[in-house]
Amino acid sequence: MADIRDFIEGLPKTELHLHIEGSLEPELMFELAKRNEIDLPYASVEEVRKAYQFTQLQDFLDIYYQGMGVLQTEQDFHDLTMAYLEKVHSQNVMHVEIFFDPQGHTDRGVSFDTVINGISSALDKGREEFGISSKLIMCFLRHLDELSAEKTLDAALFHKTKIHGVGLDSSELGHPPSKFKNVFERARREGFKLVAHAGEEGPPEYVKEALDILKIDRLDHGNRSLEDASLTERLADSQIALTVCPLSNYKLAGVTDMSKHPIKTMLQKGLKATINSDDPAYFGGYMTENYLAVANALPLERDEIITLAQNGIDATFCTEKEKEVMHEKLNAYIAANP
Ligand code: HPA
Ligand code: ZN
């Protein structure tokens, strides 16, 4: 068998849980701050990286919202997205479904159009230059109220061709999925795919609400589902996919030791688990690093790594034909790297 690092590096991958604002590397943060004449509370890139010490989700979110303040113009959003695509292209990622947080920008005076046009033009370029296919998922910030989410959905309707799905992110505890019942119902009627972060910090009950009340098509994180045996069985039976993010789980203290990461247990219990990077600039790694972290620490068998990559294709919002093409690419790689 090929060296595990080489095998994972070359593995054709998909990414289904990535906040584009979370791919803002400190170097680009400084460049954009200079471009937009914004003062940063850090003297250097090293100082920024040193500040990335989190003990819970909220610690990270405070720094994440502060960081995105340098994103002002359409060009900034374009450059941010291109930098991400270039990086994952080098890691053999063939398809991405990425989140963006419009309220994190509109609430500080940057228009919805600026955000979506900058991201979309980069996704188009990434398709042409790198052959990376992509879909965009707009997330509602759950610490804000449902009315704010409704207004965000209204804005999205002007860009329906560019947005494939809607999701739910930000501070989970105290903001259960049921808070967004009406706006998710309307989003479904408008034809959007639905996803939600649940069970990252929140209890299994939040996952059940996401399934039963929001009627999600895919579950983001979902780790705490394992605390509830009947919920775990339900997820296995329905084969609803979980977008798991190992380095994020480690950095936000849900998982204190990578050798205890639940991804292997998830696979053993028949869950459709996938590997993703969440906020790579903040958590220390993109797709390859996330695969490697669990593959080395647990460890994972070659077959389990392959299952994760296959799940990552099955769990996309692509057509069956598009999935087939990606599976063929993956199978060819596996055959060429015994
Ligand atoms: N969880 C919740 N909200 C987020 C995250 C996350 O990991 N990243 C960006 N927004
Ligand atoms: Zn996330």
Coordinates of C-alpha atoms and ligand atoms in Angstrom, one line a residue:
M1 CA 0.0 0.0 0.0
A2 CA 1.1 3.5 -0.8
D3 CA 2.3 5.7 2.1
I4 CA -0.9 6.8 3.9
R5 CA 0.0 10.5 3.5
D6 CA 0.5 10.1 -0.2
F7 CA -2.6 8.1 -0.6
I8 CA -4.7 10.7 1.2
E9 CA -3.0 13.6 -0.6
G10 CA -3.8 12.2 -4.0
L11 CA -7.3 10.8 -3.1
P12 CA -10.0 12.6 -5.1
K13 CA -12.0 14.4 -2.4
T14 CA -15.1 16.5 -1.9
E15 CA -15.6 19.2 0.7
L16 CA -19.2 19.7 2.1
H17 CA -18.6 21.7 5.3
L18 CA -16.5 24.8 4.7
H19 CA -17.3 28.3 5.9
I20 CA -15.6 30.5 3.2
E21 CA -15.0 33.2 5.9
G22 CA -13.2 30.5 7.9
S23 CA -10.6 30.1 5.1
L24 CA -9.3 33.6 5.7
E25 CA -5.6 33.0 6.4
P26 CA -3.8 35.6 8.6
E27 CA -1.6 36.6 5.6
L28 CA -4.6 37.5 3.5
M29 CA -6.2 39.2 6.5
F30 CA -3.3 41.6 6.7
E31 CA -3.3 42.2 3.0
L32 CA -7.0 43.0 2.9
A33 CA -6.7 45.2 6.1
K34 CA -4.0 47.2 4.3
R35 CA -6.0 47.4 1.1
N36 CA -9.0 48.7 2.9
E37 CA -7.1 50.8 5.5
I38 CA -8.4 48.9 8.5
D39 CA -6.5 48.7 11.7
L40 CA -6.1 45.2 13.1
P41 CA -5.7 44.5 16.8
Y42 CA -2.6 42.4 15.9
A43 CA 0.9 43.4 15.1
S44 CA 1.9 40.4 13.0
V45 CA 0.7 37.2 11.4
E46 CA 2.4 35.3 14.2
E47 CA 0.4 37.3 16.8
V48 CA -2.8 36.4 15.0
R49 CA -2.0 32.7 15.0
K50 CA -1.2 32.9 18.7
A51 CA -4.7 34.3 19.3
Y52 CA -6.3 31.2 17.9
Q53 CA -6.6 29.4 21.2
F54 CA -10.2 28.2 21.8
T55 CA -11.8 26.3 24.6
Q56 CA -15.3 26.4 23.1
L57 CA -17.3 27.4 20.0
Q58 CA -18.0 30.9 21.2
D59 CA -14.3 31.7 21.7
F60 CA -13.7 30.9 18.0
L61 CA -16.8 32.7 16.8
D62 CA -15.8 36.0 18.5
I63 CA -12.4 35.9 16.6
Y64 CA -14.1 34.7 13.4
Y65 CA -16.6 37.6 13.2
Q66 CA -13.8 40.0 14.0
G67 CA -11.6 38.6 11.3
M68 CA -14.2 38.8 8.6
G69 CA -14.3 42.6 9.1
V70 CA -11.5 43.0 6.6
L71 CA -13.8 41.7 3.8
Q72 CA -15.3 44.9 2.2
T73 CA -15.4 44.7 -1.5
E74 CA -16.4 42.2 -4.2
Q75 CA -12.7 41.8 -5.0
D76 CA -12.0 40.9 -1.4
F77 CA -14.6 38.1 -1.5
H78 CA -13.4 36.9 -4.9
D79 CA -9.7 36.8 -3.6
L80 CA -10.8 35.0 -0.5
T81 CA -12.6 32.3 -2.5
M82 CA -9.9 31.9 -5.1
A83 CA -7.3 31.4 -2.4
Y84 CA -9.4 28.6 -0.9
L85 CA -10.0 27.0 -4.3
E86 CA -6.3 27.1 -5.2
K87 CA -5.4 25.4 -1.9
V88 CA -7.9 22.6 -2.2
H89 CA -7.1 22.1 -5.9
S90 CA -3.6 21.3 -4.7
Q91 CA -5.2 18.6 -2.4
N92 CA -7.1 17.0 -5.2
V93 CA -10.5 18.2 -4.2
M94 CA -12.9 17.8 -7.1
H95 CA -16.1 19.3 -5.7
V96 CA -17.0 21.8 -2.9
E97 CA -20.2 22.9 -1.3
I98 CA -19.4 26.0 0.6
F99 CA -21.1 28.0 3.3
F100 CA -21.2 31.8 3.5
D101 CA -22.6 34.0 6.3
P102 CA -24.4 37.0 4.7
Q103 CA -25.6 38.4 8.0
G104 CA -21.9 38.6 9.1
H105 CA -21.5 41.2 6.3
T106 CA -24.8 42.9 5.8
D107 CA -24.9 43.7 9.5
R108 CA -21.7 45.8 9.1
G109 CA -22.9 47.6 5.9
V110 CA -21.5 45.3 3.2
S111 CA -24.3 44.5 0.7
F112 CA -25.5 41.0 -0.1
D113 CA -24.7 41.6 -3.7
T114 CA -21.1 42.5 -3.0
V115 CA -20.7 39.2 -1.1
I116 CA -22.4 36.9 -3.5
N117 CA -21.0 38.4 -6.6
G118 CA -17.4 38.1 -5.3
I119 CA -17.8 34.5 -4.2
S120 CA -19.7 33.4 -7.3
S121 CA -17.2 34.9 -9.8
A122 CA -14.4 33.0 -8.0
L123 CA -16.4 29.8 -8.1
D124 CA -16.9 30.2 -11.9
K125 CA -13.2 30.8 -12.3
G126 CA -12.4 27.8 -10.2
R127 CA -14.6 25.7 -12.4
E128 CA -12.8 26.8 -15.5
E129 CA -9.3 26.9 -14.2
F130 CA -9.2 24.0 -11.9
G131 CA -12.2 21.9 -12.9
I132 CA -13.6 22.1 -9.4
S133 CA -17.4 22.0 -9.4
S134 CA -19.2 23.8 -6.6
K135 CA -22.4 24.8 -4.9
L136 CA -23.1 27.6 -2.5
I137 CA -25.0 27.3 0.8
M138 CA -26.2 30.4 2.6
C139 CA -26.2 30.1 6.3
F140 CA -28.4 31.9 8.8
L141 CA -26.7 33.0 12.0
R142 CA -28.7 31.3 14.8
H143 CA -27.8 33.8 17.5
L144 CA -29.9 36.4 15.5
D145 CA -33.7 36.2 15.4
E146 CA -35.8 34.5 12.8
L147 CA -37.0 37.8 11.3
S148 CA -33.4 38.6 10.4
A149 CA -33.1 35.2 8.7
E150 CA -36.4 35.9 6.8
K151 CA -34.9 39.1 5.5
T152 CA -31.7 37.3 4.4
L153 CA -33.8 34.7 2.6
D154 CA -35.7 37.6 0.8
A155 CA -32.3 38.9 -0.4
A156 CA -31.2 35.5 -1.5
L157 CA -34.3 35.1 -3.8
F158 CA -32.7 37.7 -6.1
H159 CA -29.8 35.3 -6.5
K160 CA -31.6 32.0 -6.7
T161 CA -29.5 30.7 -9.5
K162 CA -26.3 31.1 -7.5
I163 CA -27.5 29.6 -4.2
H164 CA -28.2 25.9 -3.9
G165 CA -29.1 25.5 -0.2
V166 CA -29.6 27.1 3.1
G167 CA -28.0 26.2 6.4
L168 CA -27.8 27.2 10.1
D169 CA -24.6 28.1 12.0
S170 CA -23.0 30.2 14.8
S171 CA -23.7 29.8 18.5
E172 CA -25.6 26.5 19.0
L173 CA -26.4 26.3 22.7
G174 CA -29.6 28.2 23.5
H175 CA -30.5 28.6 19.8
P176 CA -32.2 25.3 18.9
P177 CA -33.2 24.5 15.3
S178 CA -36.9 25.0 16.1
K179 CA -36.3 28.8 16.4
F180 CA -36.0 28.8 12.5
K181 CA -38.9 26.5 11.7
N182 CA -40.8 29.1 9.5
V183 CA -37.8 30.4 7.5
F184 CA -36.7 26.8 6.7
E185 CA -40.2 25.9 5.6
R186 CA -40.2 28.8 3.2
A187 CA -36.7 28.0 2.0
R188 CA -37.8 24.5 1.2
R189 CA -40.9 25.8 -0.7
E190 CA -38.5 28.0 -2.7
G191 CA -36.6 24.9 -3.7
F192 CA -33.4 25.2 -1.6
K193 CA -31.7 22.1 -0.1
L194 CA -31.6 22.3 3.7
V195 CA -28.7 21.7 6.1
A196 CA -28.1 22.7 9.7
H197 CA -25.3 22.6 12.3
A198 CA -26.6 20.4 15.1
G199 CA -25.0 18.3 17.8
E200 CA -21.7 20.1 17.6
E201 CA -22.1 21.5 21.1
G202 CA -25.8 21.1 21.4
P203 CA -27.6 17.9 22.7
P204 CA -29.1 15.1 20.6
E205 CA -32.5 16.8 21.0
Y206 CA -31.2 19.6 18.6
V207 CA -30.3 17.0 16.0
K208 CA -33.9 15.6 16.3
E209 CA -35.3 19.1 15.8
A210 CA -33.2 19.6 12.8
L211 CA -34.5 16.4 11.3
D212 CA -38.1 16.6 12.3
I213 CA -38.8 20.4 12.4
L214 CA -36.4 21.8 9.8
K215 CA -36.5 18.6 7.7
I216 CA -32.8 18.9 6.7
D217 CA -31.3 17.0 3.8
R218 CA -27.8 16.7 5.5
L219 CA -26.5 17.2 9.0
D220 CA -23.5 19.4 9.8
H221 CA -21.3 17.9 12.6
G222 CA -23.9 15.8 14.4
N223 CA -21.2 14.3 16.7
R224 CA -23.4 14.3 19.8
S225 CA -26.0 12.1 18.1
L226 CA -23.9 9.2 19.3
E227 CA -25.1 9.9 22.9
D228 CA -28.6 8.7 21.8
A229 CA -28.7 5.1 20.6
S230 CA -32.1 5.4 18.9
L231 CA -31.1 8.6 17.1
T232 CA -27.9 6.9 16.0
E233 CA -29.9 4.0 14.6
R234 CA -32.3 6.4 12.9
L235 CA -29.3 8.2 11.2
A236 CA -27.9 4.9 10.1
D237 CA -31.3 3.7 8.7
S238 CA -32.0 6.9 6.9
Q239 CA -28.4 7.3 5.6
I240 CA -28.6 11.0 6.1
A241 CA -25.0 12.3 5.8
L242 CA -23.0 13.9 8.6
T243 CA -20.4 16.5 7.6
V244 CA -17.8 15.8 10.3
C245 CA -14.8 18.1 10.9
P246 CA -12.0 16.5 12.9
L247 CA -9.6 19.4 13.4
S248 CA -12.5 21.7 14.3
N249 CA -13.7 19.1 16.9
Y250 CA -10.2 19.0 18.3
K251 CA -9.7 22.8 18.4
L252 CA -13.1 23.5 19.9
A253 CA -12.5 20.9 22.6
G254 CA -15.4 18.6 21.8
V255 CA -12.6 16.0 21.2
T256 CA -9.7 16.3 23.5
D257 CA -7.5 13.7 21.9
M258 CA -7.6 12.7 18.2
S259 CA -7.3 9.0 19.1
K260 CA -10.8 9.5 20.7
H261 CA -12.4 11.1 17.6
P262 CA -15.8 9.5 16.9
I263 CA -15.4 9.1 13.2
K264 CA -14.4 5.4 13.3
T265 CA -17.4 4.6 15.7
M266 CA -19.7 6.5 13.3
L267 CA -18.5 4.3 10.4
Q268 CA -18.8 1.1 12.5
K269 CA -22.4 2.1 13.4
G270 CA -23.2 2.5 9.7
L271 CA -23.5 6.3 9.7
K272 CA -22.9 8.1 6.4
A273 CA -20.0 10.2 7.8
T274 CA -17.8 12.5 5.7
I275 CA -14.6 14.4 6.4
N276 CA -14.5 18.2 6.0
S277 CA -12.5 21.1 7.3
D278 CA -15.0 23.7 8.7
D279 CA -12.7 26.7 9.2
P280 CA -9.3 25.6 7.9
A281 CA -7.5 28.9 8.6
Y282 CA -8.5 28.8 12.2
F283 CA -8.3 25.1 13.0
G284 CA -5.0 24.2 11.4
G285 CA -5.8 22.3 8.2
Y286 CA -7.6 21.8 5.0
M287 CA -9.0 18.5 3.6
T288 CA -5.8 16.5 3.5
E289 CA -4.8 17.5 7.1
N290 CA -8.3 16.6 8.3
Y291 CA -8.2 13.1 6.7
L292 CA -4.6 12.6 8.0
A293 CA -5.4 13.7 11.6
V294 CA -7.9 10.9 12.1
A295 CA -6.2 8.3 9.8
N296 CA -3.0 8.5 11.9
A297 CA -4.5 8.9 15.4
L298 CA -7.3 6.3 15.4
P299 CA -5.9 4.8 13.2
L300 CA -8.2 4.2 10.2
E301 CA -7.9 1.3 7.8
R302 CA -7.4 2.0 4.0
D303 CA -11.0 0.7 3.5
E304 CA -12.3 3.2 6.0
I305 CA -10.5 6.1 4.3
I306 CA -12.0 4.9 1.0
T307 CA -15.5 4.7 2.5
L308 CA -15.2 8.3 3.8
A309 CA -14.3 9.5 0.3
Q310 CA -17.2 7.5 -1.2
N311 CA -19.5 8.9 1.4
G312 CA -18.3 12.4 0.5
I313 CA -19.4 11.8 -3.1
D314 CA -22.8 10.2 -2.2
A315 CA -23.6 13.1 0.2
T316 CA -23.1 15.9 -2.3
F317 CA -26.2 17.7 -3.8
C318 CA -25.0 16.7 -7.3
T319 CA -27.0 14.7 -9.8
E320 CA -26.7 10.9 -9.9
K321 CA -24.8 11.3 -13.2
E322 CA -22.3 13.8 -11.6
K323 CA -21.8 11.5 -8.6
E324 CA -21.1 8.6 -11.0
V325 CA -18.4 10.6 -12.7
M326 CA -16.7 11.4 -9.4
H327 CA -17.0 7.7 -8.2
E328 CA -15.3 6.6 -11.5
K329 CA -12.4 9.0 -10.8
L330 CA -12.1 7.8 -7.2
N331 CA -12.2 4.1 -8.4
A332 CA -9.5 4.7 -10.9
Y333 CA -7.3 6.3 -8.3
I334 CA -7.9 3.4 -5.9
A335 CA -7.0 0.9 -8.6
A336 CA -3.9 2.8 -9.5
N337 CA -2.7 3.0 -5.9
P338 CA -3.1 -0.5 -4.4
Ligands
HPA1 N1 -19.9 26.1 14.2 C1 -20.9 27.0 14.2 N2 -20.8 28.1 13.5 C2 -19.8 28.3 12.7 C3 -18.7 27.4 12.7 C4 -18.8 26.2 13.4 O1 -17.9 25.3 13.4 N3 -17.8 27.9 11.8 C5 -18.3 29.1 11.4 N4 -19.5 29.3 11.9
ZN2 ZN -19.3 24.7 10.6

